[in-house]
Amino acid sequence: MELLHLPFGNELNTISFPRARFISPACGSTWMQEVPFKAEGHFITQQLEAFANDLLGNGLTLKKVSELTGLGRNTVKDIDKRRLEWQYTEIGENGKRRLMKPERRTKALAIDEFKLHDGHIYATVIIDLETGHILWIAHGKKKQAILDFIEHVGREWFDTVEAVACDMNSDYQEVFEEEFDHIQVVFDHFHIVKNFNEKVIAEVRKDEQQRLYAEGNRKGAESLKKTKYILYSKRETLQRKDKESEDGKVIVHEGELFPRMEVRAAGGKEAKYDEILKENRLLFTIDIIKEALDEAYKSTDEVEMAEMIAGIIDTCMDTGNGHFRWFARLLDSHFEGIIAHASMPYSSGKLEGTNNMIKTVRRQAYGYRDDEYFFLKLFDASRKDKTINTKSHRKSD
């Protein structure tokens, strides 16, 4: 008998135990007796593996767990990936590992894409709008990502689904229109306003600046500088910020240990907004459409909402401006999904929260090279507010 010492850097990570050496009489070869409390695949104890699992299951990063346990980062990642696979995957009929089917059915889904890597490489994410749980992630942002999800869960699973919230990606809309008669695609206020802000307001502001410079009105052109977010904002938001300025709201407090100037909320935002609208006809039309969109999305009657959206389309077309006309065509081509919001007021707010969570998880790990591991981390993170580390001690179960 002899003692085997595994020097892992601290007392918790160092183990000493008897190791029996056996010699085969036939060939003289040597092998080691199996150690019952050794973690599978690593020269550490099951206790240490369970401790690392607990830390990872409660949201600590690979770097932090590596520092706390003295284990190498790759070892910690292997432990974490095996934990996630145990929790979210199963062995299929073909002997290969696959994602488990969703643990519950839902009435509403939300679909979006997110940037996976530089070079315009994207992935599609599908979430349960009722819980916020990620149900599916796939490379790419085409129809096939949705078709693969349908095959994964089975068509019967969609019997309870009544609505799907998504952006203006026509591929997503077409799949559900082709595959399911009972599911309604819904375009919420956020995605409509986002398109209006980025494709109309921002572009019209640039065009107006160029026009004023061309006419020699330098003062008018410069008055439009740094006004994009004022134009994006609702009037109520501008009024609230002006009220905060009147109340002396402090945005940045004066530094005590280190010199820093106090910064208070600036006012005059609504007045600036009115000045811009007064001098620019197209920008005044933007204000009208923003208010009309807000009112339309407050409606709970599809006929009423349809009339209001039709009025917005007419207003955009009457401007004769290419950016407004583009927006009119966008509304017209997605008309049914827009007015469906009146009877199915689903919001993609949870989806935007998921997108922020995806960015946070990526930043914590300084990017992931292993997409499969990254996707499993996202599955886990989307469930953290509901269940925390429910199955980390799989060795003792």
XYZ file of C-alpha atoms in Angstrom:
397
model
C 0.000 0.000 0.000
C 1.140 3.570 -0.639
C -0.229 7.074 -0.139
C -1.174 9.271 -3.107
C -1.048 13.028 -2.498
C -2.815 15.416 -4.874
C -1.371 18.918 -4.227
C -4.162 21.298 -5.329
C -3.093 24.392 -3.453
C -5.149 24.391 -0.248
C -6.299 21.965 2.425
C -9.732 21.449 0.878
C -8.247 20.413 -2.433
C -5.548 18.081 -1.060
C -6.487 14.461 -0.487
C -4.478 11.503 0.806
C -5.781 7.978 0.497
C -4.455 4.412 0.178
C -3.780 3.208 -3.350
C -3.420 -0.515 -3.964
C -1.051 -1.657 -6.717
C -1.828 -4.974 -8.487
C 0.498 -6.929 -10.774
C -0.908 -9.311 -13.367
C 0.875 -12.711 -13.149
C 0.284 -13.260 -16.864
C 1.956 -10.193 -18.328
C 3.438 -8.352 -15.379
C 1.328 -5.217 -16.079
C 0.257 -2.892 -13.266
C -3.122 -1.244 -12.645
C -4.677 0.847 -9.909
C -7.669 0.043 -7.737
C -10.696 2.334 -8.262
C -11.000 5.059 -5.615
C -14.665 5.289 -4.496
C -14.744 8.987 -3.598
C -12.828 10.281 -6.640
C -14.836 12.545 -8.977
C -15.499 11.098 -12.405
C -13.030 12.350 -15.000
C -10.927 14.460 -12.594
C -8.312 13.886 -9.882
C -10.403 15.608 -7.225
C -12.824 14.387 -4.585
C -16.546 14.167 -5.128
C -16.900 16.583 -2.215
C -14.834 19.210 -3.987
C -16.755 18.658 -7.213
C -20.064 19.114 -5.339
C -18.714 22.321 -3.745
C -17.750 23.691 -7.172
C -21.189 22.685 -8.469
C -22.856 24.643 -5.676
C -20.827 27.757 -6.457
C -21.509 27.497 -10.184
C -25.183 26.757 -9.625
C -25.504 29.975 -7.636
C -24.136 32.087 -10.455
C -20.413 32.449 -9.717
C -18.200 32.814 -12.780
C -15.595 30.267 -13.865
C -12.847 32.669 -12.843
C -14.252 33.180 -9.341
C -14.846 29.463 -8.736
C -11.322 28.743 -9.957
C -9.935 31.268 -7.463
C -12.005 29.919 -4.561
C -11.247 26.230 -5.141
C -7.736 26.363 -6.588
C -8.918 24.342 -9.596
C -7.871 25.187 -13.123
C -10.371 27.142 -15.200
C -10.718 24.323 -17.745
C -11.488 21.865 -14.941
C -14.136 24.212 -13.549
C -15.635 24.595 -17.016
C -15.800 20.794 -17.449
C -17.572 20.481 -14.097
C -20.003 23.252 -15.016
C -20.757 21.885 -18.465
C -21.423 18.420 -17.053
C -23.748 19.990 -14.438
C -25.662 21.840 -17.153
C -25.863 18.789 -19.411
C -27.226 16.740 -16.503
C -29.867 19.376 -15.809
C -30.994 20.322 -19.326
C -30.151 17.401 -21.633
C -30.885 13.692 -21.999
C -29.717 10.760 -24.092
C -31.847 10.283 -27.190
C -32.851 7.090 -28.960
C -29.815 7.369 -31.224
C -27.523 7.408 -28.183
C -26.623 11.070 -28.640
C -27.241 13.822 -26.134
C -30.146 16.196 -26.856
C -32.023 18.987 -25.092
C -34.869 18.000 -22.811
C -38.310 19.086 -23.958
C -39.838 22.109 -22.173
C -41.013 21.330 -18.658
C -44.388 23.002 -19.231
C -46.669 24.221 -21.976
C -47.338 27.888 -22.564
C -49.865 30.249 -24.136
C -47.315 32.623 -25.646
C -43.813 32.498 -27.103
C -41.352 35.221 -28.028
C -38.661 34.910 -30.691
C -35.671 37.101 -31.455
C -32.125 36.881 -32.739
C -28.928 37.989 -31.032
C -25.386 38.526 -32.223
C -23.321 35.452 -31.423
C -19.913 36.392 -32.831
C -18.387 39.184 -34.853
C -18.845 38.934 -38.592
C -22.663 38.994 -38.601
C -23.019 35.562 -37.012
C -26.345 35.317 -35.215
C -28.400 32.870 -33.173
C -32.159 32.579 -32.655
C -33.650 32.386 -29.157
C -37.195 31.273 -28.237
C -38.579 31.966 -24.767
C -41.719 31.180 -22.803
C -43.346 34.598 -22.428
C -45.127 33.561 -19.246
C -42.000 32.479 -17.336
C -39.137 34.058 -19.292
C -37.425 30.666 -19.574
C -35.355 30.016 -22.684
C -36.803 27.018 -24.540
C -34.591 26.887 -27.626
C -31.429 28.408 -29.078
C -30.192 27.710 -32.589
C -27.476 29.042 -34.860
C -28.721 31.393 -37.572
C -31.875 33.489 -37.854
C -33.773 31.718 -40.607
C -36.869 29.533 -40.842
C -34.921 26.368 -40.109
C -34.282 27.467 -36.515
C -38.047 27.550 -35.884
C -38.717 24.332 -37.818
C -36.104 22.532 -35.713
C -37.845 23.707 -32.535
C -41.184 22.433 -33.823
C -39.621 19.049 -34.528
C -37.970 19.050 -31.086
C -41.140 19.616 -29.043
C -43.635 18.019 -31.431
C -46.637 19.655 -33.103
C -48.985 18.616 -30.288
C -47.026 20.793 -27.852
C -48.252 23.879 -29.752
C -51.944 23.121 -29.089
C -51.922 25.518 -26.119
C -49.912 28.272 -27.842
C -52.128 31.136 -28.991
C -49.617 33.873 -29.815
C -46.013 34.447 -30.831
C -44.367 37.833 -30.266
C -41.459 38.644 -32.571
C -39.791 41.417 -34.489
C -40.366 42.161 -38.172
C -38.382 39.137 -39.377
C -40.688 37.788 -42.086
C -39.159 34.292 -41.823
C -40.509 33.843 -38.286
C -43.944 35.108 -39.297
C -44.149 32.860 -42.352
C -43.294 29.688 -40.438
C -46.159 30.064 -37.985
C -48.609 31.167 -40.664
C -47.701 28.109 -42.738
C -47.521 25.550 -39.924
C -50.281 26.541 -37.462
C -53.683 28.054 -38.244
C -54.539 28.796 -34.602
C -51.373 30.741 -33.659
C -51.375 34.510 -34.113
C -48.138 36.413 -34.695
C -48.188 39.641 -32.646
C -45.959 42.674 -33.195
C -45.757 44.700 -30.019
C -45.270 48.419 -29.466
C -41.555 48.111 -28.728
C -40.594 46.726 -32.148
C -42.797 49.192 -34.038
C -41.342 52.170 -32.160
C -37.802 50.818 -32.543
C -38.214 50.716 -36.327
C -39.758 54.188 -36.342
C -36.943 55.622 -34.221
C -34.051 54.058 -36.116
C -35.359 54.126 -39.695
C -37.475 57.286 -39.716
C -36.611 59.731 -36.914
C -32.833 59.272 -37.120
C -32.782 59.437 -40.928
C -35.173 62.403 -41.229
C -33.090 64.335 -38.672
C -29.953 63.746 -40.759
C -31.737 64.807 -43.959
C -33.051 67.961 -42.313
C -29.573 68.873 -41.099
C -28.153 68.474 -44.590
C -30.994 70.502 -46.094
C -30.458 73.392 -43.651
C -26.706 73.394 -44.271
C -27.364 73.450 -48.036
C -29.701 76.425 -47.600
C -27.032 78.273 -45.605
C -28.991 78.017 -42.354
C -26.075 76.928 -40.222
C -27.762 77.918 -36.953
C -30.832 75.831 -37.746
C -28.706 72.831 -38.721
C -26.605 72.984 -35.570
C -29.731 73.229 -33.436
C -30.478 69.631 -34.485
C -27.200 68.333 -33.089
C -27.545 66.016 -30.069
C -31.326 65.966 -30.412
C -31.817 62.345 -31.481
C -32.848 61.075 -28.066
C -35.072 64.101 -27.452
C -36.884 63.234 -30.670
C -37.062 59.566 -29.643
C -38.656 60.422 -26.297
C -42.347 60.756 -25.508
C -43.563 64.180 -24.438
C -44.442 62.717 -21.028
C -40.826 61.614 -20.611
C -39.518 65.093 -21.459
C -41.968 66.646 -18.999
C -40.870 64.231 -16.277
C -37.202 65.099 -16.847
C -38.001 68.821 -16.733
C -39.836 68.253 -13.428
C -36.787 66.412 -12.062
C -34.659 69.425 -13.005
C -37.050 71.783 -11.202
C -36.867 69.561 -8.117
C -33.066 69.687 -8.221
C -32.570 65.960 -8.768
C -28.896 65.001 -8.415
C -27.693 62.608 -11.115
C -24.060 62.410 -9.965
C -23.196 63.161 -6.344
C -20.143 65.159 -5.409
C -17.150 62.976 -4.577
C -15.938 62.893 -0.974
C -12.728 60.860 -1.205
C -11.993 61.736 -4.821
C -12.800 65.081 -6.473
C -15.939 64.974 -8.611
C -18.383 67.687 -9.556
C -22.039 67.281 -8.643
C -24.306 66.945 -11.674
C -27.980 67.844 -11.541
C -30.717 66.970 -14.018
C -30.836 69.461 -16.883
C -34.128 71.078 -17.831
C -35.607 72.738 -20.896
C -36.068 69.488 -22.796
C -39.727 69.991 -23.701
C -39.049 73.583 -24.788
C -36.189 72.364 -26.986
C -38.476 69.701 -28.441
C -41.173 72.274 -29.287
C -38.589 74.571 -30.876
C -37.397 71.743 -33.145
C -40.940 70.845 -34.203
C -41.820 74.464 -34.909
C -38.945 74.881 -37.348
C -39.228 71.528 -39.178
C -42.452 70.303 -40.794
C -41.323 66.671 -41.133
C -40.194 66.543 -37.530
C -43.585 67.902 -36.492
C -45.161 64.991 -38.392
C -42.960 62.629 -36.377
C -44.541 63.960 -33.197
C -48.036 63.338 -34.582
C -47.203 59.746 -35.534
C -45.560 58.970 -32.188
C -48.670 60.110 -30.344
C -50.911 58.177 -32.731
C -48.912 54.962 -32.238
C -49.159 55.298 -28.452
C -52.919 55.724 -28.665
C -53.315 52.836 -31.114
C -51.459 50.430 -28.818
C -53.705 51.397 -25.905
C -56.737 50.115 -27.806
C -58.358 46.818 -26.819
C -60.592 46.671 -29.901
C -59.122 45.335 -33.160
C -61.482 47.337 -35.397
C -60.644 50.580 -33.605
C -56.913 49.808 -33.683
C -57.131 48.942 -37.395
C -58.652 52.356 -38.136
C -55.955 54.117 -36.137
C -53.092 52.233 -37.827
C -54.675 52.902 -41.242
C -54.703 56.601 -40.379
C -50.994 56.481 -39.501
C -50.261 54.793 -42.837
C -52.140 57.527 -44.706
C -50.304 60.274 -42.800
C -46.939 58.727 -43.632
C -47.789 58.388 -47.313
C -49.078 61.980 -47.515
C -45.676 63.361 -46.456
C -44.150 62.227 -49.736
C -40.949 61.463 -47.798
C -39.168 58.176 -48.569
C -38.495 57.309 -44.920
C -42.108 57.846 -43.886
C -43.341 55.866 -46.874
C -41.038 52.993 -45.925
C -42.628 52.960 -42.480
C -46.105 53.025 -44.041
C -45.255 49.948 -46.112
C -43.868 48.229 -42.992
C -47.136 48.806 -41.134
C -49.189 47.704 -44.110
C -47.249 44.449 -44.651
C -47.521 43.544 -40.939
C -51.018 44.919 -40.440
C -52.708 41.774 -39.112
C -49.987 41.079 -36.553
C -50.045 44.708 -35.375
C -53.785 44.994 -34.760
C -53.763 41.534 -33.100
C -52.159 43.305 -30.129
C -55.583 44.776 -29.265
C -56.984 41.343 -28.342
C -53.649 39.704 -27.436
C -51.652 42.399 -25.627
C -48.445 40.408 -25.303
C -45.237 42.326 -24.804
C -41.702 41.291 -25.667
C -40.439 42.944 -22.470
C -39.273 39.588 -21.091
C -37.454 38.987 -24.368
C -35.584 42.271 -24.086
C -34.645 41.251 -20.544
C -33.337 37.984 -21.980
C -31.241 39.871 -24.532
C -29.691 41.939 -21.730
C -29.036 38.751 -19.751
C -27.284 37.221 -22.784
C -24.959 40.229 -22.986
C -24.239 40.006 -19.256
C -23.376 36.292 -19.350
C -21.064 36.878 -22.315
C -19.300 39.776 -20.591
C -18.780 37.791 -17.393
C -16.831 35.159 -19.316
C -15.152 37.606 -21.724
C -16.878 35.745 -24.563
C -17.396 32.004 -25.026
C -15.665 29.943 -27.696
C -17.735 26.849 -26.926
C -21.199 27.770 -28.270
C -22.821 24.654 -26.829
C -21.595 25.528 -23.351
C -22.627 29.182 -23.809
C -26.157 28.165 -24.838
C -26.483 25.893 -21.795
C -25.324 28.774 -19.575
C -28.092 30.909 -21.042
C -30.684 28.196 -20.386
C -29.527 28.106 -16.772
C -29.387 31.884 -16.325
C -32.953 32.330 -17.623
C -34.200 30.092 -14.795
C -32.179 31.592 -11.947
C -35.061 33.655 -10.603
C -37.232 30.535 -10.368
C -34.958 27.694 -9.312
C -31.401 27.829 -8.085
C -29.125 24.813 -8.297
C -31.886 22.253 -7.763
C -29.825 19.326 -9.000
C -26.191 20.192 -8.380
C -25.480 17.197 -6.107
C -26.168 14.590 -8.743
C -23.458 12.259 -7.343
C -25.301 11.826 -4.071
C -28.802 11.406 -5.565
